[in-house]
Coordinates of C-alpha atoms and ligand atoms in Angstrom, one line a residue:
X1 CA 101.6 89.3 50.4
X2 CA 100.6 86.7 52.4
X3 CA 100.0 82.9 51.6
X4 CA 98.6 80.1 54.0
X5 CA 102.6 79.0 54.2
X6 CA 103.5 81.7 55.6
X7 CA 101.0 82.0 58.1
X8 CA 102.8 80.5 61.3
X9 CA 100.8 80.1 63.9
X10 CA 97.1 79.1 62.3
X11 CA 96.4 75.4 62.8
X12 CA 99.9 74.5 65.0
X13 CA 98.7 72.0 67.5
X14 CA 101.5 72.1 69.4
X15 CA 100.7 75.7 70.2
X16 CA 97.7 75.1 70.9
X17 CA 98.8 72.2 73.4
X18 CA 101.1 74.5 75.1
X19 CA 97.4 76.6 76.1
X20 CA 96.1 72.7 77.2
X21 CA 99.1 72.0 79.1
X22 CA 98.2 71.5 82.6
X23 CA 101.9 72.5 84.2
X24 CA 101.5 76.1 83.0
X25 CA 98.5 76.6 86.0
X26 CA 99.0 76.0 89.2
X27 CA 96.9 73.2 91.0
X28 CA 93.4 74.0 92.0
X29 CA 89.6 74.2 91.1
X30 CA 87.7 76.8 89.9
X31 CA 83.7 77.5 89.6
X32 CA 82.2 78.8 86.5
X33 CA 78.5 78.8 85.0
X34 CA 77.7 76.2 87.6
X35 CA 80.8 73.7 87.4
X36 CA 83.7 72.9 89.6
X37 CA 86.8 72.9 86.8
X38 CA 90.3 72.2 87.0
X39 CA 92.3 75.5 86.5
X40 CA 93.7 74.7 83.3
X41 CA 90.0 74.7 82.1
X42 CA 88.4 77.9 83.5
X43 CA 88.7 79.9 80.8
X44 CA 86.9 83.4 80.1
X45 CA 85.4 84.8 76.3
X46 CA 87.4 87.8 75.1
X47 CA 84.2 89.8 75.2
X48 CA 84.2 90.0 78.5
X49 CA 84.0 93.6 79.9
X50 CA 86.2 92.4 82.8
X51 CA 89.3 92.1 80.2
X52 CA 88.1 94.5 77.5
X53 CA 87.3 96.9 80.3
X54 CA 88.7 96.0 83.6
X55 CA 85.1 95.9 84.6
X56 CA 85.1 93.5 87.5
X57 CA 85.1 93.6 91.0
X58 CA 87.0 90.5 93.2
X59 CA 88.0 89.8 96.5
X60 CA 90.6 87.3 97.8
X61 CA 90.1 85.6 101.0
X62 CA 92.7 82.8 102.6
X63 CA 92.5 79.3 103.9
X64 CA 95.1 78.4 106.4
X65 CA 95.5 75.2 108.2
X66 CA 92.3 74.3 106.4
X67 CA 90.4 77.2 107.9
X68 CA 88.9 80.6 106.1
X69 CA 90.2 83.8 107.6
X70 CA 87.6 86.8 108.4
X71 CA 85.6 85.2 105.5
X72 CA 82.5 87.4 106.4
X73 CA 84.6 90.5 106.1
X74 CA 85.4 89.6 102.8
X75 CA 82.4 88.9 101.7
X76 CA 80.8 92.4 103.2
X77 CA 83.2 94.0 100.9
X78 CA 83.0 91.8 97.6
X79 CA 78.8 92.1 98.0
X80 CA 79.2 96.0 98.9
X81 CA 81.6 96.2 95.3
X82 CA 78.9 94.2 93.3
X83 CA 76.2 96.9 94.5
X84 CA 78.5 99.9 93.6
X85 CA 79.3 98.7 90.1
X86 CA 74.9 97.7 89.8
X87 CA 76.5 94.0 89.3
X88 CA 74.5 91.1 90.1
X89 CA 75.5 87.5 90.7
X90 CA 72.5 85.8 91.8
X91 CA 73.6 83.9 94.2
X92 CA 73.6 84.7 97.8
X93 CA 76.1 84.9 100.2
X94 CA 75.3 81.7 102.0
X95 CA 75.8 80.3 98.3
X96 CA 79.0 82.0 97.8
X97 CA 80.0 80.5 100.9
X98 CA 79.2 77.2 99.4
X99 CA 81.2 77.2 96.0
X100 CA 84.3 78.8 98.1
X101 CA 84.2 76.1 100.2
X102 CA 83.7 73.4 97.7
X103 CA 86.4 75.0 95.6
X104 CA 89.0 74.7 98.4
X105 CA 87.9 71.1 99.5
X106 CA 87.8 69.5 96.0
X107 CA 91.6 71.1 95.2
X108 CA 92.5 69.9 98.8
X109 CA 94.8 72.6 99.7
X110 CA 94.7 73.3 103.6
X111 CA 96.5 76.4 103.0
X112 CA 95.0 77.8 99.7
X113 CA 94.7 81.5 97.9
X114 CA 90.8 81.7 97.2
X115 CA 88.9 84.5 94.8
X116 CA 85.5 85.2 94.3
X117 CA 85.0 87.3 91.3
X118 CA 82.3 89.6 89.1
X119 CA 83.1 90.5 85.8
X120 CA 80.5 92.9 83.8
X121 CA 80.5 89.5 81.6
X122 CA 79.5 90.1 78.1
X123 CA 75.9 90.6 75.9
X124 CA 75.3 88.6 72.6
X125 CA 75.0 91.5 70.8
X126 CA 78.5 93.3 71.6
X127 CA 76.4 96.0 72.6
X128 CA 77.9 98.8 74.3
X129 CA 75.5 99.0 76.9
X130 CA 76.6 97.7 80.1
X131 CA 73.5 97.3 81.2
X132 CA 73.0 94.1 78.1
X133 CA 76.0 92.2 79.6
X134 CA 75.3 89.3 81.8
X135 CA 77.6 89.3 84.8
X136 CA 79.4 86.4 85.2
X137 CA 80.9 84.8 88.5
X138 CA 83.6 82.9 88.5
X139 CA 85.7 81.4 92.1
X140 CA 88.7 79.5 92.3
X141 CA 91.2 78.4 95.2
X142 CA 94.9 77.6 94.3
X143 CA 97.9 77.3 97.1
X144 CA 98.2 79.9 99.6
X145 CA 101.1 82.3 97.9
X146 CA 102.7 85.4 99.9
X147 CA 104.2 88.5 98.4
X148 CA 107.2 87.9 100.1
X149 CA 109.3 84.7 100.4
X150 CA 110.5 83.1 103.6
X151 CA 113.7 84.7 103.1
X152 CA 112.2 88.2 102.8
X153 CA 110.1 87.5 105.9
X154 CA 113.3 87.4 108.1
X155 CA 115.2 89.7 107.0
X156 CA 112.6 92.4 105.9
X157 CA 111.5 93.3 102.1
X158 CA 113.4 95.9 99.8
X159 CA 110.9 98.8 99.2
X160 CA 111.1 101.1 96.6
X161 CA 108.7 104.5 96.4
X162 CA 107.6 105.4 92.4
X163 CA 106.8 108.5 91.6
X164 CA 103.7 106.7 90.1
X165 CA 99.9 108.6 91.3
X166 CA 97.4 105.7 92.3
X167 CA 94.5 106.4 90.4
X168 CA 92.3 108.6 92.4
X169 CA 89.8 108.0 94.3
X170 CA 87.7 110.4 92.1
X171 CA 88.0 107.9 89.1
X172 CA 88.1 104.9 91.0
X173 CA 86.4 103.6 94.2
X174 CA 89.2 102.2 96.0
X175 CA 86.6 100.6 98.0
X176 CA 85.6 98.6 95.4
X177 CA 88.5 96.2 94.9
X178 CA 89.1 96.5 90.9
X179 CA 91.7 95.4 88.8
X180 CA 93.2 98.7 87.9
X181 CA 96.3 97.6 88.1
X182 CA 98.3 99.5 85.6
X183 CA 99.5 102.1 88.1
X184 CA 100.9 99.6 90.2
X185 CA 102.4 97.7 87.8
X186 CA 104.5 100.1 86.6
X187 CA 105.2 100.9 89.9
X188 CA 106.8 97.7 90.4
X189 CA 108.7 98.2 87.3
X190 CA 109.9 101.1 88.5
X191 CA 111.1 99.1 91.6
X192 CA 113.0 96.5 90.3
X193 CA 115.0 99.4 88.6
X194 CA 116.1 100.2 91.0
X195 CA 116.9 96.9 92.7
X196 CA 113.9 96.7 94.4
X197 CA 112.1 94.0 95.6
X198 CA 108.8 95.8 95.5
X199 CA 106.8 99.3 95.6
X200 CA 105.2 102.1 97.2
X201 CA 103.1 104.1 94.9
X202 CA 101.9 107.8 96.2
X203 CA 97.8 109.2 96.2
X204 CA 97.6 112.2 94.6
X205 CA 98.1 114.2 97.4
X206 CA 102.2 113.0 97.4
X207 CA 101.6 110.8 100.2
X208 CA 102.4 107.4 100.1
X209 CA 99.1 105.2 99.3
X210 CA 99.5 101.7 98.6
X211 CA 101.6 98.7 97.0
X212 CA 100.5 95.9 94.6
X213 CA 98.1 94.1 96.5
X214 CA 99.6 95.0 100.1
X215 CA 98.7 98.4 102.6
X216 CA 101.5 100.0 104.4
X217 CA 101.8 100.6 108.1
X218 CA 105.2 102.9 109.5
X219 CA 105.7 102.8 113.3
X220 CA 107.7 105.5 115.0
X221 CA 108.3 105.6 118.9
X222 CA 106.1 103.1 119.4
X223 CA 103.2 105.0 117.4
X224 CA 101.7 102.6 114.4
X225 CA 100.4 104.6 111.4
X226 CA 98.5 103.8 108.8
X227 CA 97.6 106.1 105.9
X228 CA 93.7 107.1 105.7
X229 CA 92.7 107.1 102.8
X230 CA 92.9 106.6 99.1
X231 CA 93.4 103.1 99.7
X232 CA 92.1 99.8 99.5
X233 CA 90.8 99.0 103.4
X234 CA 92.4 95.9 103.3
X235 CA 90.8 93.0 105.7
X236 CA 95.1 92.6 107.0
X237 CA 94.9 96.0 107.1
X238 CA 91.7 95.9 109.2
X239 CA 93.2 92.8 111.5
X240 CA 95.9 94.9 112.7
X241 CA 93.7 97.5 113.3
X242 CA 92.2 95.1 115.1
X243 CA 94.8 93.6 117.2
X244 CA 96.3 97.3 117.6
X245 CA 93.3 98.0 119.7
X246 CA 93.3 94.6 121.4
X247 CA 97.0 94.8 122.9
X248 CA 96.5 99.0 123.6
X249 CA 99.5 99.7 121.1
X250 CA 98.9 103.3 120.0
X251 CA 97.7 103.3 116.4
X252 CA 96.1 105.7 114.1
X253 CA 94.7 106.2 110.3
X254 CA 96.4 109.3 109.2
X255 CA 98.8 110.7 106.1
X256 CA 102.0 109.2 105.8
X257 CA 104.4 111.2 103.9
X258 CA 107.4 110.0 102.4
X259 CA 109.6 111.3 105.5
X260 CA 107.7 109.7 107.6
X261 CA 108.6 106.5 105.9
X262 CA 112.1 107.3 106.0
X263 CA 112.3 108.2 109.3
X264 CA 110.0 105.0 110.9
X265 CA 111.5 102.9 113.1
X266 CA 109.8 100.1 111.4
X267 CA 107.9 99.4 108.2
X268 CA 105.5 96.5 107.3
X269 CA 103.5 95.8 105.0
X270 CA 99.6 93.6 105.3
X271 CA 98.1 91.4 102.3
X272 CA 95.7 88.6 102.3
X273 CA 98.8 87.2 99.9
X274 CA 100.8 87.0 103.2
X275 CA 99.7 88.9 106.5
X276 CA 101.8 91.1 108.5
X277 CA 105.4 91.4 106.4
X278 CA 108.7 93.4 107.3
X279 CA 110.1 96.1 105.5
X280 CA 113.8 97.2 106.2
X281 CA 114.9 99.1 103.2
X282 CA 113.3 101.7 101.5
X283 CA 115.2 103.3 98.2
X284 CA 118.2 101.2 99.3
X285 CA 118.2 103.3 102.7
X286 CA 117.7 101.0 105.9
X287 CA 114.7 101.6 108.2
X288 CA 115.6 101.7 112.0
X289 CA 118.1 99.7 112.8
X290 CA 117.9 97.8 109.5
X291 CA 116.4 94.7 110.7
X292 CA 112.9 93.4 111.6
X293 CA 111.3 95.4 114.5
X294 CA 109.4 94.1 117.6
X295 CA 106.9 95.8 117.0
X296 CA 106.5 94.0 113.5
X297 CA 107.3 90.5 114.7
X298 CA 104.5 91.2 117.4
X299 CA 101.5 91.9 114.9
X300 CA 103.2 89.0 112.9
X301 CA 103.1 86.4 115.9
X302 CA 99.4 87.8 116.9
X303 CA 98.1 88.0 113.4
X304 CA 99.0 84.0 112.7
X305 CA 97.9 82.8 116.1
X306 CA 94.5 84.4 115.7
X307 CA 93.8 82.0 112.5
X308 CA 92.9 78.7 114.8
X309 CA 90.7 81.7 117.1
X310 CA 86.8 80.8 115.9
X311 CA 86.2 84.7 116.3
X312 CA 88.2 85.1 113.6
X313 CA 88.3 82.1 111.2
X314 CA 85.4 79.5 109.7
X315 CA 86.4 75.7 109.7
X316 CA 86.1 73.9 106.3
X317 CA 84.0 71.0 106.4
X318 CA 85.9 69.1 103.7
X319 CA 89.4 69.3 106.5
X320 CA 87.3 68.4 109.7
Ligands
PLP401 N1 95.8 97.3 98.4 C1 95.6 96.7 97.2 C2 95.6 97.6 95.9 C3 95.3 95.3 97.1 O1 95.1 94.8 95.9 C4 95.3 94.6 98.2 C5 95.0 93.1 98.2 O2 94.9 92.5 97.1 C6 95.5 95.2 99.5 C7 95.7 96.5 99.5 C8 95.5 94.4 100.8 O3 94.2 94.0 101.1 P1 93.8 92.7 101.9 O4 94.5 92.9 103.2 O5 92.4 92.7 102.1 O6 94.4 91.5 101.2

């Protein structure tokens, strides 16, 4: 039996001030329902699809040195995931554009971490038709973070592969980017027990796929790979691509198994959350000879300098 004294948490304000307290977000702004918000205040119901449901689509897109980087190929594949999933934001792209940029220049962080996102939202009704939600928008920009730190940049990240299946592409557009993230999270469970830093997860073809939130590329004599599919095309991804082409360094989108991971001469690793990033050991065995390749620190060098390059990055007002 229960009586109201020994109900703990109903009516505690200071748990409830813990949820107000600004320190447990990190600094930014965020736009929602047509207001710029401080982070601690942008807030979502808990009838939204997108947590009920992971029913969402987002895209991250980085500021650095107070420009946007390949912001139009971000937004080609955040509008291309609203059409898939039969969202619609009404706002256009020009718009979108807009509130990113607004976002960035009222949290004033030159170097920021910005989303745009689409959740299936939620109807009045709790109908289970998800055709009666309302989609709901929502953008923020917070400091630029990295999925590795500066130590891990130099000397390379410790990898570890899960036996962990991304979900197929079958069940799940990887085009689409989605917060289906379970797989990968226990991947990176699986990681850290085994002293791992972070993980590899395989497609369902026993290749390797992906990590959480970062593509893989393994170079061997001189060859960059890449694998083909079953993956997010990440926009990093993409710049390497990119620059592969650009500096005639043989590259190619193919399978990569888990040999030919252990027998690279060099791993990295792309994300928005960090660019080009070494990798020197995989399942506590070293990769080459152990250290950060030139290959690697090439694409690194290239990828950064190309962030002041007007082909490649959009200028915020707010900074100029
Ligand atoms: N793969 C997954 C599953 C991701 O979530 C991400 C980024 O969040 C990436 C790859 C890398 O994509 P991008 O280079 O566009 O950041």
């Amino acid at each position: 039996m229960s009586n109201a004294s020994t109900v703990p948490t109903v009516g505690r304000p200071e748990i409830a001030a813990q949820y107000e307290d600004n320190s447990r977000y990190p600094s930014g702004i965020a736009y929602m329902d047509g207001q710029y918000l401080p982070m601690s205040q942008a807030k979502i119901s808990v009838l939204d699809w997108g947590l009920l449901h992971s029913d969402a689509t987002y895209d991250t897109v980085h500021v650095w040195d107070g420009r946007f980087f390949r912001l139009d190929l971000h937004l080609d594949r955040f509008f291309n995931g609203l059409e898939k999933l039969r969202m619609s934001i009404n706002l256009s792209r020009e718009e979108v554009t807009t509130v990113l940029q607004n976002c960035v220049g009222l949290s004033g962080h030159r170097s920021a971490y910005v989303e745009m996102i689409c959740t299936r939202g939620s109807s009045p009704t709790f109908s289970r038709d998800p055709r009666d939600a309302i989609n709901r928008f929502i953008a923020f920009a917070i400091p630029f973070g990295s999925v590795a730190n500066a130590e891990q940049l130099k000397r390379g990240l410790h990898v570890a592969i899960s036996s962990t299946v991304r979900i197929p592409p079958a069940s799940v557009d990887p085009t689409i980017k989605n917060y289906h993230w379970l797989d990968l999270v226990k991947g990176l469970y699986d990681a850290y027990d085994q002293k791992a830093e972070t993980a590899l997860i395989l497609d369902f073809e026993g290749n390797i796929a992906e990590g959480p939130g970062f593509n893989v590329f393994a170079v061997r004599g001189g060859q960059v790979s890449t694998p083909a599919k079953n993956v997010l095309p990440g926009i990093t991804r993409r710049s390497v691509l990119d620059i592969c082409s650009e500096l005639q360094i043989p590259v190619a989108e193919k399978a990569v198994s888990q040999d030919d991971l252990f027998g690279a001469d060099e791993i990295f690793i792309t994300s928005t959350a960090g660019g080009v990033m070494p990798v020197t050991k995989v399942n506590e065995r070293s990769i080459g000879t152990g250290s950060v390749g030139e290959i690697t620190k090439t694409l690194m060098d290239e990828y950064w300098k190309r962030h002041s390059d007007p082909k490649w990055s959009t200028p915020i007002s707010y900074f100029s």
